[in-house]
Amino acid sequence: TNDKETDFSNATPAELQQALLQMRQQNTQLQSRVITLERDLASEMRARTRTAVAMQDTRDKFEMLSAMAYKKLKEMIFQRHVLEMEIRELRAQVDLQGEDVYLHQRNAVAVGHN
């Protein structure tokens, strides 16, 4: 390929025919190359679209799992508070029962001494 314009004003018909043949061959090669590049571009665009869809799907799944994990953590924290309250109530009951046993034993000892 020549970057300079070719001057065909002094060319013979045979030279013009040869130049025309070369240009047609070059045009055919370039058209073939354009078709190949267009196919490659279309393939690349499909691959990028698939990647973008996969990334969005992954992001959606991550957000869903994050929301589920957050909800589960909130439930577990609530359950922990409920259990802590139940433990406090049971300890209070045990303490009261312990005082009742102590008072009962003290009264029994006091009655036994009289």
mmCIF file with all atom_site columns, C-alpha atoms in Angstrom:
data_model
loop_
_atom_site.group_PDB
_atom_site.id
_atom_site.type_symbol
_atom_site.label_atom_id
_atom_site.label_alt_id
_atom_site.label_comp_id
_atom_site.label_asym_id
_atom_site.label_entity_id
_atom_site.label_seq_id
_atom_site.pdbx_PDB_ins_code
_atom_site.Cartn_x
_atom_site.Cartn_y
_atom_site.Cartn_z
_atom_site.occupancy
_atom_site.B_iso_or_equiv
_atom_site.pdbx_formal_charge
_atom_site.auth_seq_id
_atom_site.auth_comp_id
_atom_site.auth_asym_id
_atom_site.auth_atom_id
_atom_site.pdbx_PDB_model_num
ATOM 1   C CA . THR A 1 1   ? 0.000   0.000   0.000   1.00 0.00 ? 1   THR A CA 1
ATOM 2   C CA . ASN A 1 2   ? 1.266   3.427   -0.925  1.00 0.00 ? 2   ASN A CA 1
ATOM 3   C CA . ASP A 1 3   ? 0.274   6.444   1.191   1.00 0.00 ? 3   ASP A CA 1
ATOM 4   C CA . LYS A 1 4   ? 0.925   8.864   -1.659  1.00 0.00 ? 4   LYS A CA 1
ATOM 5   C CA . GLU A 1 5   ? -1.705  9.407   -4.317  1.00 0.00 ? 5   GLU A CA 1
ATOM 6   C CA . THR A 1 6   ? -0.841  7.531   -7.474  1.00 0.00 ? 6   THR A CA 1
ATOM 7   C CA . ASP A 1 7   ? -0.837  9.539   -10.702 1.00 0.00 ? 7   ASP A CA 1
ATOM 8   C CA . PHE A 1 8   ? -2.478  7.479   -13.428 1.00 0.00 ? 8   PHE A CA 1
ATOM 9   C CA . SER A 1 9   ? -2.461  10.266  -16.044 1.00 0.00 ? 9   SER A CA 1
ATOM 10  C CA . ASN A 1 10  ? 0.525   8.790   -17.911 1.00 0.00 ? 10  ASN A CA 1
ATOM 11  C CA . ALA A 1 11  ? -0.290  5.115   -17.262 1.00 0.00 ? 11  ALA A CA 1
ATOM 12  C CA . THR A 1 12  ? -0.861  2.678   -20.084 1.00 0.00 ? 12  THR A CA 1
ATOM 13  C CA . PRO A 1 13  ? -4.131  0.735   -20.231 1.00 0.00 ? 13  PRO A CA 1
ATOM 14  C CA . ALA A 1 14  ? -2.267  -2.402  -19.123 1.00 0.00 ? 14  ALA A CA 1
ATOM 15  C CA . GLU A 1 15  ? -0.830  -0.535  -16.115 1.00 0.00 ? 15  GLU A CA 1
ATOM 16  C CA . LEU A 1 16  ? -4.276  0.826   -15.288 1.00 0.00 ? 16  LEU A CA 1
ATOM 17  C CA . GLN A 1 17  ? -5.725  -2.659  -15.542 1.00 0.00 ? 17  GLN A CA 1
ATOM 18  C CA . GLN A 1 18  ? -2.978  -4.041  -13.277 1.00 0.00 ? 18  GLN A CA 1
ATOM 19  C CA . ALA A 1 19  ? -3.517  -1.227  -10.753 1.00 0.00 ? 19  ALA A CA 1
ATOM 20  C CA . LEU A 1 20  ? -7.287  -1.832  -10.838 1.00 0.00 ? 20  LEU A CA 1
ATOM 21  C CA . LEU A 1 21  ? -6.737  -5.551  -10.249 1.00 0.00 ? 21  LEU A CA 1
ATOM 22  C CA . GLN A 1 22  ? -4.440  -4.825  -7.285  1.00 0.00 ? 22  GLN A CA 1
ATOM 23  C CA . MET A 1 23  ? -6.965  -2.377  -5.818  1.00 0.00 ? 23  MET A CA 1
ATOM 24  C CA . ARG A 1 24  ? -9.766  -4.923  -6.178  1.00 0.00 ? 24  ARG A CA 1
ATOM 25  C CA . GLN A 1 25  ? -7.637  -7.565  -4.451  1.00 0.00 ? 25  GLN A CA 1
ATOM 26  C CA . GLN A 1 26  ? -6.767  -5.111  -1.705  1.00 0.00 ? 26  GLN A CA 1
ATOM 27  C CA . ASN A 1 27  ? -10.447 -4.156  -1.389  1.00 0.00 ? 27  ASN A CA 1
ATOM 28  C CA . THR A 1 28  ? -11.419 -7.847  -1.097  1.00 0.00 ? 28  THR A CA 1
ATOM 29  C CA . GLN A 1 29  ? -8.775  -8.391  1.585   1.00 0.00 ? 29  GLN A CA 1
ATOM 30  C CA . LEU A 1 30  ? -9.914  -5.299  3.475   1.00 0.00 ? 30  LEU A CA 1
ATOM 31  C CA . GLN A 1 31  ? -13.567 -6.347  3.268   1.00 0.00 ? 31  GLN A CA 1
ATOM 32  C CA . SER A 1 32  ? -12.640 -9.784  4.572   1.00 0.00 ? 32  SER A CA 1
ATOM 33  C CA . ARG A 1 33  ? -10.681 -8.175  7.397   1.00 0.00 ? 33  ARG A CA 1
ATOM 34  C CA . VAL A 1 34  ? -13.612 -5.872  8.236   1.00 0.00 ? 34  VAL A CA 1
ATOM 35  C CA . ILE A 1 35  ? -15.958 -8.880  8.368   1.00 0.00 ? 35  ILE A CA 1
ATOM 36  C CA . THR A 1 36  ? -13.537 -10.711 10.673  1.00 0.00 ? 36  THR A CA 1
ATOM 37  C CA . LEU A 1 37  ? -13.189 -7.653  12.920  1.00 0.00 ? 37  LEU A CA 1
ATOM 38  C CA . GLU A 1 38  ? -16.972 -7.189  13.034  1.00 0.00 ? 38  GLU A CA 1
ATOM 39  C CA . ARG A 1 39  ? -17.381 -10.858 14.041  1.00 0.00 ? 39  ARG A CA 1
ATOM 40  C CA . ASP A 1 40  ? -14.688 -10.495 16.700  1.00 0.00 ? 40  ASP A CA 1
ATOM 41  C CA . LEU A 1 41  ? -16.312 -7.317  17.995  1.00 0.00 ? 41  LEU A CA 1
ATOM 42  C CA . ALA A 1 42  ? -19.753 -8.951  18.148  1.00 0.00 ? 42  ALA A CA 1
ATOM 43  C CA . SER A 1 43  ? -18.255 -11.922 19.989  1.00 0.00 ? 43  SER A CA 1
ATOM 44  C CA . GLU A 1 44  ? -16.465 -9.618  22.433  1.00 0.00 ? 44  GLU A CA 1
ATOM 45  C CA . MET A 1 45  ? -19.652 -7.637  23.022  1.00 0.00 ? 45  MET A CA 1
ATOM 46  C CA . ARG A 1 46  ? -21.591 -10.854 23.730  1.00 0.00 ? 46  ARG A CA 1
ATOM 47  C CA . ALA A 1 47  ? -18.867 -11.955 26.153  1.00 0.00 ? 47  ALA A CA 1
ATOM 48  C CA . ARG A 1 48  ? -18.948 -8.578  27.897  1.00 0.00 ? 48  ARG A CA 1
ATOM 49  C CA . THR A 1 49  ? -22.731 -8.722  28.131  1.00 0.00 ? 49  THR A CA 1
ATOM 50  C CA . ARG A 1 50  ? -22.542 -12.219 29.642  1.00 0.00 ? 50  ARG A CA 1
ATOM 51  C CA . THR A 1 51  ? -19.914 -10.998 32.097  1.00 0.00 ? 51  THR A CA 1
ATOM 52  C CA . ALA A 1 52  ? -22.022 -7.974  33.057  1.00 0.00 ? 52  ALA A CA 1
ATOM 53  C CA . VAL A 1 53  ? -25.088 -10.179 33.558  1.00 0.00 ? 53  VAL A CA 1
ATOM 54  C CA . ALA A 1 54  ? -23.056 -12.635 35.647  1.00 0.00 ? 54  ALA A CA 1
ATOM 55  C CA . MET A 1 55  ? -21.639 -9.786  37.741  1.00 0.00 ? 55  MET A CA 1
ATOM 56  C CA . GLN A 1 56  ? -25.129 -8.366  38.330  1.00 0.00 ? 56  GLN A CA 1
ATOM 57  C CA . ASP A 1 57  ? -26.407 -11.831 39.247  1.00 0.00 ? 57  ASP A CA 1
ATOM 58  C CA . THR A 1 58  ? -23.506 -12.267 41.678  1.00 0.00 ? 58  THR A CA 1
ATOM 59  C CA . ARG A 1 59  ? -24.157 -8.814  43.157  1.00 0.00 ? 59  ARG A CA 1
ATOM 60  C CA . ASP A 1 60  ? -27.864 -9.621  43.565  1.00 0.00 ? 60  ASP A CA 1
ATOM 61  C CA . LYS A 1 61  ? -27.049 -12.926 45.273  1.00 0.00 ? 61  LYS A CA 1
ATOM 62  C CA . PHE A 1 62  ? -24.542 -11.189 47.560  1.00 0.00 ? 62  PHE A CA 1
ATOM 63  C CA . GLU A 1 63  ? -27.110 -8.551  48.527  1.00 0.00 ? 63  GLU A CA 1
ATOM 64  C CA . MET A 1 64  ? -29.725 -11.241 49.183  1.00 0.00 ? 64  MET A CA 1
ATOM 65  C CA . LEU A 1 65  ? -27.296 -13.284 51.298  1.00 0.00 ? 65  LEU A CA 1
ATOM 66  C CA . SER A 1 66  ? -26.208 -10.155 53.169  1.00 0.00 ? 66  SER A CA 1
ATOM 67  C CA . ALA A 1 67  ? -29.835 -9.294  53.922  1.00 0.00 ? 67  ALA A CA 1
ATOM 68  C CA . MET A 1 68  ? -30.514 -12.854 55.083  1.00 0.00 ? 68  MET A CA 1
ATOM 69  C CA . ALA A 1 69  ? -27.397 -12.838 57.277  1.00 0.00 ? 69  ALA A CA 1
ATOM 70  C CA . TYR A 1 70  ? -28.367 -9.461  58.781  1.00 0.00 ? 70  TYR A CA 1
ATOM 71  C CA . LYS A 1 71  ? -31.889 -10.721 59.509  1.00 0.00 ? 71  LYS A CA 1
ATOM 72  C CA . LYS A 1 72  ? -30.498 -13.904 61.086  1.00 0.00 ? 72  LYS A CA 1
ATOM 73  C CA . LEU A 1 73  ? -28.060 -11.913 63.236  1.00 0.00 ? 73  LEU A CA 1
ATOM 74  C CA . LYS A 1 74  ? -30.898 -9.686  64.447  1.00 0.00 ? 74  LYS A CA 1
ATOM 75  C CA . GLU A 1 75  ? -32.944 -12.800 65.317  1.00 0.00 ? 75  GLU A CA 1
ATOM 76  C CA . MET A 1 76  ? -29.998 -14.334 67.159  1.00 0.00 ? 76  MET A CA 1
ATOM 77  C CA . ILE A 1 77  ? -29.365 -11.124 69.120  1.00 0.00 ? 77  ILE A CA 1
ATOM 78  C CA . PHE A 1 78  ? -33.048 -10.960 70.048  1.00 0.00 ? 78  PHE A CA 1
ATOM 79  C CA . GLN A 1 79  ? -32.998 -14.635 71.109  1.00 0.00 ? 79  GLN A CA 1
ATOM 80  C CA . ARG A 1 80  ? -29.889 -13.961 73.186  1.00 0.00 ? 80  ARG A CA 1
ATOM 81  C CA . HIS A 1 81  ? -31.643 -11.097 74.984  1.00 0.00 ? 81  HIS A CA 1
ATOM 82  C CA . VAL A 1 82  ? -34.664 -13.328 75.639  1.00 0.00 ? 82  VAL A CA 1
ATOM 83  C CA . LEU A 1 83  ? -32.404 -16.068 77.025  1.00 0.00 ? 83  LEU A CA 1
ATOM 84  C CA . GLU A 1 84  ? -30.509 -13.568 79.193  1.00 0.00 ? 84  GLU A CA 1
ATOM 85  C CA . MET A 1 85  ? -33.814 -12.321 80.626  1.00 0.00 ? 85  MET A CA 1
ATOM 86  C CA . GLU A 1 86  ? -34.938 -15.902 81.316  1.00 0.00 ? 86  GLU A CA 1
ATOM 87  C CA . ILE A 1 87  ? -31.598 -16.645 83.001  1.00 0.00 ? 87  ILE A CA 1
ATOM 88  C CA . ARG A 1 88  ? -31.995 -13.541 85.218  1.00 0.00 ? 88  ARG A CA 1
ATOM 89  C CA . GLU A 1 89  ? -35.520 -14.615 86.155  1.00 0.00 ? 89  GLU A CA 1
ATOM 90  C CA . LEU A 1 90  ? -34.381 -18.159 86.946  1.00 0.00 ? 90  LEU A CA 1
ATOM 91  C CA . ARG A 1 91  ? -31.473 -16.866 89.049  1.00 0.00 ? 91  ARG A CA 1
ATOM 92  C CA . ALA A 1 92  ? -33.866 -14.625 90.936  1.00 0.00 ? 92  ALA A CA 1
ATOM 93  C CA . GLN A 1 93  ? -36.165 -17.606 91.563  1.00 0.00 ? 93  GLN A CA 1
ATOM 94  C CA . VAL A 1 94  ? -33.214 -19.717 92.724  1.00 0.00 ? 94  VAL A CA 1
ATOM 95  C CA . ASP A 1 95  ? -32.099 -16.902 95.040  1.00 0.00 ? 95  ASP A CA 1
ATOM 96  C CA . LEU A 1 96  ? -35.626 -16.614 96.471  1.00 0.00 ? 96  LEU A CA 1
ATOM 97  C CA . GLN A 1 97  ? -35.859 -20.377 96.952  1.00 0.00 ? 97  GLN A CA 1
ATOM 98  C CA . GLY A 1 98  ? -32.468 -20.330 98.620  1.00 0.00 ? 98  GLY A CA 1
ATOM 99  C CA . GLU A 1 99  ? -33.677 -17.630 101.017 1.00 0.00 ? 99  GLU A CA 1
ATOM 100 C CA . ASP A 1 100 ? -36.859 -19.624 101.726 1.00 0.00 ? 100 ASP A CA 1
ATOM 101 C CA . VAL A 1 101 ? -34.789 -22.740 102.512 1.00 0.00 ? 101 VAL A CA 1
ATOM 102 C CA . TYR A 1 102 ? -32.477 -20.691 104.742 1.00 0.00 ? 102 TYR A CA 1
ATOM 103 C CA . LEU A 1 103 ? -35.416 -19.118 106.590 1.00 0.00 ? 103 LEU A CA 1
ATOM 104 C CA . HIS A 1 104 ? -37.146 -22.485 106.944 1.00 0.00 ? 104 HIS A CA 1
ATOM 105 C CA . GLN A 1 105 ? -33.977 -24.067 108.354 1.00 0.00 ? 105 GLN A CA 1
ATOM 106 C CA . ARG A 1 106 ? -33.479 -21.132 110.711 1.00 0.00 ? 106 ARG A CA 1
ATOM 107 C CA . ASN A 1 107 ? -37.037 -21.383 111.926 1.00 0.00 ? 107 ASN A CA 1
ATOM 108 C CA . ALA A 1 108 ? -36.669 -25.136 112.401 1.00 0.00 ? 108 ALA A CA 1
ATOM 109 C CA . VAL A 1 109 ? -33.525 -24.615 114.460 1.00 0.00 ? 109 VAL A CA 1
ATOM 110 C CA . ALA A 1 110 ? -35.222 -21.889 116.485 1.00 0.00 ? 110 ALA A CA 1
ATOM 111 C CA . VAL A 1 111 ? -38.243 -24.107 117.185 1.00 0.00 ? 111 VAL A CA 1
ATOM 112 C CA . GLY A 1 112 ? -35.966 -26.990 118.137 1.00 0.00 ? 112 GLY A CA 1
ATOM 113 C CA . HIS A 1 113 ? -34.221 -24.859 120.777 1.00 0.00 ? 113 HIS A CA 1
ATOM 114 C CA . ASN A 1 114 ? -37.459 -23.845 122.466 1.00 0.00 ? 114 ASN A CA 1
#
